[in-house]
PDB file of C-alpha atoms in Angstrom:
ATOM      1  CA  UNK A  11     109.895  -9.618   9.129  1.00  0.00           C
ATOM      2  CA  UNK A  12     110.134 -11.153  12.222  1.00  0.00           C
ATOM      3  CA  UNK A  13     112.867 -13.852  12.211  1.00  0.00           C
ATOM      4  CA  UNK A  14     111.248 -16.118  14.300  1.00  0.00           C
ATOM      5  CA  UNK A  15     107.910 -15.928  12.254  1.00  0.00           C
ATOM      6  CA  UNK A  16     108.068 -20.154  11.238  1.00  0.00           C
ATOM      7  CA  UNK A  17     108.871 -21.099   6.923  1.00  0.00           C
ATOM      8  CA  UNK A  18     105.723 -21.932   5.746  1.00  0.00           C
ATOM      9  CA  UNK A  19     107.088 -22.872   2.467  1.00  0.00           C
ATOM     10  CA  UNK A  20     108.499 -25.981   4.033  1.00  0.00           C
ATOM     11  CA  UNK A  21     107.280 -28.988   1.967  1.00  0.00           C
ATOM     12  CA  UNK A  22     106.167 -26.927  -1.175  1.00  0.00           C
ATOM     13  CA  UNK A  23     105.386 -29.161  -4.667  1.00  0.00           C
ATOM     14  CA  UNK A  24     108.651 -29.680  -6.336  1.00  0.00           C
ATOM     15  CA  UNK A  25     109.067 -27.382  -9.081  1.00  0.00           C
ATOM     16  CA  UNK A  26     109.641 -29.942 -11.627  1.00  0.00           C
ATOM     17  CA  UNK A  27     105.849 -31.825 -10.219  1.00  0.00           C
ATOM     18  CA  UNK A  28     103.592 -28.673 -11.196  1.00  0.00           C
ATOM     19  CA  UNK A  29     101.545 -28.914 -13.735  1.00  0.00           C
ATOM     20  CA  UNK A  30     100.953 -25.761 -16.879  1.00  0.00           C
ATOM     21  CA  UNK A  31      97.472 -26.021 -16.571  1.00  0.00           C
ATOM     22  CA  UNK A  32      94.184 -26.920 -15.412  1.00  0.00           C
ATOM     23  CA  UNK A  33      94.621 -25.779 -11.939  1.00  0.00           C
ATOM     24  CA  UNK A  34      93.224 -22.296 -12.103  1.00  0.00           C
ATOM     25  CA  UNK A  35      89.746 -23.334 -11.270  1.00  0.00           C
ATOM     26  CA  UNK A  36      87.096 -20.906 -10.686  1.00  0.00           C
ATOM     27  CA  UNK A  37      85.416 -22.272  -7.732  1.00  0.00           C
ATOM     28  CA  UNK A  38      81.722 -23.136  -7.862  1.00  0.00           C
ATOM     29  CA  UNK A  39      81.040 -21.003  -4.144  1.00  0.00           C
ATOM     30  CA  UNK A  40      82.338 -17.811  -3.605  1.00  0.00           C
ATOM     31  CA  UNK A  41      84.679 -18.227  -0.553  1.00  0.00           C
ATOM     32  CA  UNK A  42      84.801 -15.267   2.155  1.00  0.00           C
ATOM     33  CA  UNK A  43      87.587 -13.319   1.058  1.00  0.00           C
ATOM     34  CA  UNK A  44      86.927 -13.779  -3.039  1.00  0.00           C
ATOM     35  CA  UNK A  45      86.128  -9.999  -3.441  1.00  0.00           C
ATOM     36  CA  UNK A  46      88.915  -8.431  -1.132  1.00  0.00           C
ATOM     37  CA  UNK A  47      90.541  -6.690  -4.241  1.00  0.00           C
ATOM     38  CA  UNK A  48      87.777  -5.342  -5.737  1.00  0.00           C
ATOM     39  CA  UNK A  49      87.222  -4.055  -2.676  1.00  0.00           C
ATOM     40  CA  UNK A  50      90.561  -2.578  -2.199  1.00  0.00           C
ATOM     41  CA  UNK A  51      90.541  -1.130  -5.574  1.00  0.00           C
ATOM     42  CA  UNK A  52      87.026   0.637  -5.013  1.00  0.00           C
ATOM     43  CA  UNK A  53      88.038   2.113  -1.744  1.00  0.00           C
ATOM     44  CA  UNK A  54      91.098   3.487  -3.439  1.00  0.00           C
ATOM     45  CA  UNK A  55      88.768   4.543  -5.968  1.00  0.00           C
ATOM     46  CA  UNK A  56      85.700   6.615  -4.110  1.00  0.00           C
ATOM     47  CA  UNK A  57      86.678   5.127  -0.736  1.00  0.00           C
ATOM     48  CA  UNK A  58      88.573   5.263   2.694  1.00  0.00           C
ATOM     49  CA  UNK A  59      91.609   5.404   0.539  1.00  0.00           C
ATOM     50  CA  UNK A  60      90.711   8.257  -1.912  1.00  0.00           C
ATOM     51  CA  UNK A  61      93.133  10.494   0.184  1.00  0.00           C
ATOM     52  CA  UNK A  62      95.643   9.032  -1.449  1.00  0.00           C
ATOM     53  CA  UNK A  63      94.496  10.608  -4.676  1.00  0.00           C
ATOM     54  CA  UNK A  64      95.993   7.556  -6.987  1.00  0.00           C
ATOM     55  CA  UNK A  65      95.067   8.277 -10.808  1.00  0.00           C
ATOM     56  CA  UNK A  66      91.741   7.069 -12.100  1.00  0.00           C
ATOM     57  CA  UNK A  67      93.894   5.803 -15.124  1.00  0.00           C
ATOM     58  CA  UNK A  68      95.919   3.061 -12.274  1.00  0.00           C
ATOM     59  CA  UNK A  69      92.762   2.404 -11.171  1.00  0.00           C
ATOM     60  CA  UNK A  70      91.247   1.933 -13.911  1.00  0.00           C
ATOM     61  CA  UNK A  71      94.168  -0.380 -15.566  1.00  0.00           C
ATOM     62  CA  UNK A  72      93.794  -2.318 -11.715  1.00  0.00           C
ATOM     63  CA  UNK A  73      90.612  -3.049 -12.103  1.00  0.00           C
ATOM     64  CA  UNK A  74      91.191  -4.295 -15.593  1.00  0.00           C
ATOM     65  CA  UNK A  75      93.924  -6.532 -14.881  1.00  0.00           C
ATOM     66  CA  UNK A  76      91.669  -7.648 -11.586  1.00  0.00           C
ATOM     67  CA  UNK A  77      89.475  -9.317 -13.928  1.00  0.00           C
ATOM     68  CA  UNK A  78      92.214 -10.902 -15.840  1.00  0.00           C
ATOM     69  CA  UNK A  79      92.825 -13.121 -12.500  1.00  0.00           C
ATOM     70  CA  UNK A  80      91.821 -15.728 -10.928  1.00  0.00           C
ATOM     71  CA  UNK A  81      89.720 -15.503  -7.686  1.00  0.00           C
ATOM     72  CA  UNK A  82      92.409 -17.445  -5.885  1.00  0.00           C
ATOM     73  CA  UNK A  83      94.933 -15.031  -7.017  1.00  0.00           C
ATOM     74  CA  UNK A  84      93.141 -11.659  -6.673  1.00  0.00           C
ATOM     75  CA  UNK A  85      92.597 -12.810  -2.974  1.00  0.00           C
ATOM     76  CA  UNK A  86      96.175 -13.582  -2.587  1.00  0.00           C
ATOM     77  CA  UNK A  87      97.296 -10.528  -4.049  1.00  0.00           C
ATOM     78  CA  UNK A  88      94.855  -8.454  -1.850  1.00  0.00           C
ATOM     79  CA  UNK A  89      96.539 -10.302   1.038  1.00  0.00           C
ATOM     80  CA  UNK A  90      99.713  -9.797   0.188  1.00  0.00           C
ATOM     81  CA  UNK A  91      99.187  -5.632   0.071  1.00  0.00           C
ATOM     82  CA  UNK A  92      97.171  -5.770   3.335  1.00  0.00           C
ATOM     83  CA  UNK A  93      99.552  -7.435   5.101  1.00  0.00           C
ATOM     84  CA  UNK A  94     102.716  -6.176   4.391  1.00  0.00           C
ATOM     85  CA  UNK A  95     101.540  -3.107   6.631  1.00  0.00           C
ATOM     86  CA  UNK A  96     102.248  -1.020   4.050  1.00  0.00           C
ATOM     87  CA  UNK A  97     100.135  -0.451   1.986  1.00  0.00           C
ATOM     88  CA  UNK A  98      99.861   3.341   1.693  1.00  0.00           C
ATOM     89  CA  UNK A  99     103.955   2.902   0.440  1.00  0.00           C
ATOM     90  CA  UNK A 100     102.969   0.526  -2.317  1.00  0.00           C
ATOM     91  CA  UNK A 101     100.043   3.616  -3.472  1.00  0.00           C
ATOM     92  CA  UNK A 102     101.721   6.465  -3.170  1.00  0.00           C
ATOM     93  CA  UNK A 103     106.096   5.820  -2.928  1.00  0.00           C
ATOM     94  CA  UNK A 104     107.674   5.989  -6.334  1.00  0.00           C
ATOM     95  CA  UNK A 105     109.364   2.825  -8.274  1.00  0.00           C
ATOM     96  CA  UNK A 106     112.842   3.833  -8.358  1.00  0.00           C
ATOM     97  CA  UNK A 107     115.403   7.025  -8.994  1.00  0.00           C
ATOM     98  CA  UNK A 108     115.698   5.465 -12.469  1.00  0.00           C
ATOM     99  CA  UNK A 109     112.361   5.418 -14.289  1.00  0.00           C
ATOM    100  CA  UNK A 110     108.601   5.972 -12.809  1.00  0.00           C
ATOM    101  CA  UNK A 111     110.500   7.865  -9.926  1.00  0.00           C
ATOM    102  CA  UNK A 112     107.137  10.396  -9.390  1.00  0.00           C
ATOM    103  CA  UNK A 113     104.629   9.850  -6.841  1.00  0.00           C
ATOM    104  CA  UNK A 114     102.409   6.295  -7.829  1.00  0.00           C
ATOM    105  CA  UNK A 115     105.429   5.264  -9.672  1.00  0.00           C
ATOM    106  CA  UNK A 116     105.924   1.787  -7.893  1.00  0.00           C
ATOM    107  CA  UNK A 117     101.789   1.068  -8.209  1.00  0.00           C
ATOM    108  CA  UNK A 118     102.214   2.179 -11.989  1.00  0.00           C
ATOM    109  CA  UNK A 119     105.402   0.137 -12.897  1.00  0.00           C
ATOM    110  CA  UNK A 120     103.635  -3.159 -11.251  1.00  0.00           C
ATOM    111  CA  UNK A 121     100.743  -2.502 -13.075  1.00  0.00           C
ATOM    112  CA  UNK A 122     102.695  -2.190 -16.390  1.00  0.00           C
ATOM    113  CA  UNK A 123     104.541  -5.153 -15.501  1.00  0.00           C
ATOM    114  CA  UNK A 124     101.557  -7.501 -15.296  1.00  0.00           C
ATOM    115  CA  UNK A 125      99.951  -6.289 -18.490  1.00  0.00           C
ATOM    116  CA  UNK A 126     102.853  -6.764 -20.420  1.00  0.00           C
ATOM    117  CA  UNK A 127     102.991 -10.363 -19.657  1.00  0.00           C
ATOM    118  CA  UNK A 128      99.373 -10.360 -20.739  1.00  0.00           C
ATOM    119  CA  UNK A 129     100.543  -8.574 -23.809  1.00  0.00           C
ATOM    120  CA  UNK A 130     103.917  -7.805 -25.050  1.00  0.00           C
ATOM    121  CA  UNK A 131     102.848  -4.971 -27.401  1.00  0.00           C
ATOM    122  CA  UNK A 132     100.536  -3.413 -24.396  1.00  0.00           C
ATOM    123  CA  UNK A 133     100.693   0.253 -24.430  1.00  0.00           C
ATOM    124  CA  UNK A 134      99.455   0.892 -20.949  1.00  0.00           C
ATOM    125  CA  UNK A 135      99.259   4.793 -22.180  1.00  0.00           C
ATOM    126  CA  UNK A 136      96.312   4.016 -24.795  1.00  0.00           C
ATOM    127  CA  UNK A 137      94.342   2.172 -21.699  1.00  0.00           C
ATOM    128  CA  UNK A 138      93.777  -0.411 -24.216  1.00  0.00           C
ATOM    129  CA  UNK A 139      91.817  -3.574 -23.099  1.00  0.00           C
ATOM    130  CA  UNK A 140      93.469  -7.189 -22.384  1.00  0.00           C
ATOM    131  CA  UNK A 141      92.881  -9.667 -23.993  1.00  0.00           C
ATOM    132  CA  UNK A 142      89.614 -11.559 -22.717  1.00  0.00           C
ATOM    133  CA  UNK A 143      91.185 -15.059 -22.328  1.00  0.00           C
ATOM    134  CA  UNK A 144      94.046 -15.245 -20.229  1.00  0.00           C
ATOM    135  CA  UNK A 145      95.868 -18.909 -19.653  1.00  0.00           C
ATOM    136  CA  UNK A 146      96.509 -20.471 -16.481  1.00  0.00           C
ATOM    137  CA  UNK A 147     100.109 -19.308 -16.805  1.00  0.00           C
ATOM    138  CA  UNK A 148     100.019 -15.986 -17.973  1.00  0.00           C
ATOM    139  CA  UNK A 149      97.397 -15.003 -14.683  1.00  0.00           C
ATOM    140  CA  UNK A 150     100.428 -16.508 -12.299  1.00  0.00           C
ATOM    141  CA  UNK A 151     103.161 -14.881 -14.209  1.00  0.00           C
ATOM    142  CA  UNK A 152     101.360 -11.438 -14.370  1.00  0.00           C
ATOM    143  CA  UNK A 153     100.189 -11.788 -10.752  1.00  0.00           C
ATOM    144  CA  UNK A 154     104.573 -11.907  -9.654  1.00  0.00           C
ATOM    145  CA  UNK A 155     105.369  -9.337 -12.137  1.00  0.00           C
ATOM    146  CA  UNK A 156     102.760  -7.071 -10.400  1.00  0.00           C
ATOM    147  CA  UNK A 157     103.982  -8.191  -6.629  1.00  0.00           C
ATOM    148  CA  UNK A 158     107.769  -8.490  -8.410  1.00  0.00           C
ATOM    149  CA  UNK A 159     109.232  -5.299  -6.099  1.00  0.00           C
ATOM    150  CA  UNK A 160     106.599  -5.330  -3.280  1.00  0.00           C
ATOM    151  CA  UNK A 161     109.437  -5.429  -0.948  1.00  0.00           C
ATOM    152  CA  UNK A 162     110.274  -2.136  -1.741  1.00  0.00           C
ATOM    153  CA  UNK A 163     107.409  -0.831   0.215  1.00  0.00           C
ATOM    154  CA  UNK A 164     109.878  -1.461   3.475  1.00  0.00           C
ATOM    155  CA  UNK A 165     112.518   0.954   1.943  1.00  0.00           C
ATOM    156  CA  UNK A 166     110.294   4.065   0.224  1.00  0.00           C
ATOM    157  CA  UNK A 167     113.592   6.154  -0.206  1.00  0.00           C
ATOM    158  CA  UNK A 168     113.440   5.441  -4.271  1.00  0.00           C
ATOM    159  CA  UNK A 169     116.500   2.892  -4.923  1.00  0.00           C
ATOM    160  CA  UNK A 170     118.258   2.863  -8.558  1.00  0.00           C
ATOM    161  CA  UNK A 171     117.392  -0.104 -10.337  1.00  0.00           C
ATOM    162  CA  UNK A 172     120.526  -0.001 -12.615  1.00  0.00           C
ATOM    163  CA  UNK A 173     122.594  -2.446 -11.267  1.00  0.00           C
ATOM    164  CA  UNK A 174     119.446  -4.900 -10.991  1.00  0.00           C
ATOM    165  CA  UNK A 175     119.196  -3.824 -14.950  1.00  0.00           C
ATOM    166  CA  UNK A 176     122.332  -5.662 -15.783  1.00  0.00           C
ATOM    167  CA  UNK A 177     121.714  -8.997 -14.141  1.00  0.00           C
ATOM    168  CA  UNK A 178     121.457 -11.837 -16.315  1.00  0.00           C
ATOM    169  CA  UNK A 179     118.532 -12.845 -14.293  1.00  0.00           C
ATOM    170  CA  UNK A 180     116.641 -10.130 -12.731  1.00  0.00           C
ATOM    171  CA  UNK A 181     116.268 -10.843  -8.770  1.00  0.00           C
ATOM    172  CA  UNK A 182     113.206  -9.700  -7.000  1.00  0.00           C
ATOM    173  CA  UNK A 183     113.867  -6.204  -4.899  1.00  0.00           C
ATOM    174  CA  UNK A 184     113.703  -8.649  -1.565  1.00  0.00           C
ATOM    175  CA  UNK A 185     112.760 -12.098  -0.524  1.00  0.00           C
ATOM    176  CA  UNK A 186     109.612 -12.450  -2.054  1.00  0.00           C
ATOM    177  CA  UNK A 187     108.606 -15.885  -0.086  1.00  0.00           C
ATOM    178  CA  UNK A 188     109.458 -13.457   3.162  1.00  0.00           C
ATOM    179  CA  UNK A 189     107.308 -10.768   1.984  1.00  0.00           C
ATOM    180  CA  UNK A 190     104.156 -12.788   1.501  1.00  0.00           C
ATOM    181  CA  UNK A 191     105.143 -15.014   3.647  1.00  0.00           C
ATOM    182  CA  UNK A 192     101.584 -14.667   6.160  1.00  0.00           C
ATOM    183  CA  UNK A 193      99.621 -14.639   2.836  1.00  0.00           C
ATOM    184  CA  UNK A 194     100.914 -17.724   1.071  1.00  0.00           C
ATOM    185  CA  UNK A 195      99.572 -19.958   3.556  1.00  0.00           C
ATOM    186  CA  UNK A 196      95.930 -19.079   2.853  1.00  0.00           C
ATOM    187  CA  UNK A 197      97.008 -19.494  -0.240  1.00  0.00           C
ATOM    188  CA  UNK A 198      98.484 -23.028  -0.038  1.00  0.00           C
ATOM    189  CA  UNK A 199      95.367 -24.103   1.859  1.00  0.00           C
ATOM    190  CA  UNK A 200      92.753 -22.879  -1.081  1.00  0.00           C
ATOM    191  CA  UNK A 201      94.736 -23.900  -4.222  1.00  0.00           C
ATOM    192  CA  UNK A 202      98.554 -25.493  -2.943  1.00  0.00           C
ATOM    193  CA  UNK A 203      99.140 -25.854  -6.872  1.00  0.00           C
ATOM    194  CA  UNK A 204      99.032 -22.037  -7.225  1.00  0.00           C
ATOM    195  CA  UNK A 205     100.856 -21.297  -4.298  1.00  0.00           C
ATOM    196  CA  UNK A 206     103.802 -23.501  -5.470  1.00  0.00           C
ATOM    197  CA  UNK A 207     103.920 -21.625  -8.749  1.00  0.00           C
ATOM    198  CA  UNK A 208     103.726 -18.221  -7.208  1.00  0.00           C
ATOM    199  CA  UNK A 209     106.389 -19.346  -4.070  1.00  0.00           C
ATOM    200  CA  UNK A 210     108.981 -21.049  -7.245  1.00  0.00           C
ATOM    201  CA  UNK A 211     108.795 -17.767  -9.434  1.00  0.00           C
ATOM    202  CA  UNK A 212     109.336 -15.546  -6.203  1.00  0.00           C
ATOM    203  CA  UNK A 213     112.765 -17.548  -5.127  1.00  0.00           C
ATOM    204  CA  UNK A 214     115.995 -16.233  -6.226  1.00  0.00           C
ATOM    205  CA  UNK A 215     118.131 -19.168  -7.434  1.00  0.00           C
ATOM    206  CA  UNK A 216     117.044 -20.969 -10.711  1.00  0.00           C
ATOM    207  CA  UNK A 217     114.913 -23.579 -10.793  1.00  0.00           C
ATOM    208  CA  UNK A 218     115.972 -27.237 -13.008  1.00  0.00           C
ATOM    209  CA  UNK A 219     112.403 -27.515 -13.805  1.00  0.00           C
ATOM    210  CA  UNK A 220     112.703 -25.968 -17.424  1.00  0.00           C
ATOM    211  CA  UNK A 221     108.569 -24.515 -17.207  1.00  0.00           C
ATOM    212  CA  UNK A 222     109.190 -22.779 -14.124  1.00  0.00           C
ATOM    213  CA  UNK A 223     112.833 -20.992 -15.909  1.00  0.00           C
ATOM    214  CA  UNK A 224     110.375 -20.206 -18.872  1.00  0.00           C
ATOM    215  CA  UNK A 225     107.492 -18.567 -16.231  1.00  0.00           C
ATOM    216  CA  UNK A 226     110.468 -16.836 -14.428  1.00  0.00           C
ATOM    217  CA  UNK A 227     111.869 -15.170 -17.897  1.00  0.00           C
ATOM    218  CA  UNK A 228     108.585 -14.430 -18.838  1.00  0.00           C
ATOM    219  CA  UNK A 229     108.101 -12.544 -15.335  1.00  0.00           C
ATOM    220  CA  UNK A 230     111.368 -11.235 -15.002  1.00  0.00           C
ATOM    221  CA  UNK A 231     111.164  -9.934 -18.745  1.00  0.00           C
ATOM    222  CA  UNK A 232     108.013  -7.959 -18.257  1.00  0.00           C
ATOM    223  CA  UNK A 233     109.101  -6.456 -15.272  1.00  0.00           C
ATOM    224  CA  UNK A 234     112.555  -4.816 -16.807  1.00  0.00           C
ATOM    225  CA  UNK A 235     110.175  -4.218 -20.267  1.00  0.00           C
ATOM    226  CA  UNK A 236     108.239  -1.901 -17.800  1.00  0.00           C
ATOM    227  CA  UNK A 237     110.758  -0.001 -16.379  1.00  0.00           C
ATOM    228  CA  UNK A 238     111.702   1.084 -19.917  1.00  0.00           C
ATOM    229  CA  UNK A 239     108.366   2.341 -20.396  1.00  0.00           C
ATOM    230  CA  UNK A 240     107.648   6.365 -19.891  1.00  0.00           C
ATOM    231  CA  UNK A 241     105.419   7.599 -16.738  1.00  0.00           C
ATOM    232  CA  UNK A 242     102.148   8.191 -18.220  1.00  0.00           C
ATOM    233  CA  UNK A 243     101.718  10.252 -15.451  1.00  0.00           C
ATOM    234  CA  UNK A 244     102.236  14.131 -15.215  1.00  0.00           C
ATOM    235  CA  UNK A 245     104.834  14.948 -12.595  1.00  0.00           C
ATOM    236  CA  UNK A 246     104.482  17.858 -10.890  1.00  0.00           C
TER     237      UNK A 246
END
């Protein structure tokens, strides 16, 4: 990350003023970037990224999740993954040395965390469908859980998440607002309320607003729960 990049999160909506519903509006007219995530998943499945050999079960689960996220969230996630410059790392590297430690482990753990936000009893090994109706906050927390450890792409050697497990309030692997900074400005232009939610959920320090702290707890509990789930992939 370049230190001279301006902080695009300045002037973000205060946490205590954030609405908890009604801001995830599906636009009447599709924007030029609204299909970025679907196109990325298609490239992974049978396109230019197929050489990475992402297991079909993970591609299927990701496609299901994609259908539960709003267009603005889908675009934001696709742009964050692309703008890190380390998309391949996210798709192939292990999540950690103490969980999901095989190839594609980071992607699997991220998918599991996002799924557990939407259904705490979800069993990814069964490929069961996700709830058809997802409210605004569930979508936001699911996306935040999916991107929670995106910073690991800059340090592809597997780490040990044991110390992080013991934290009273789990912190992201790295400064999330820096990891998704270049994508955050575009989101703020499209949906400033959603951008503010993502910013506050990604920060390490606690927020005074009760809804934000509840959302942070949901996100981080889902991430921890995903670490306890056994990998569904066959390790070589």
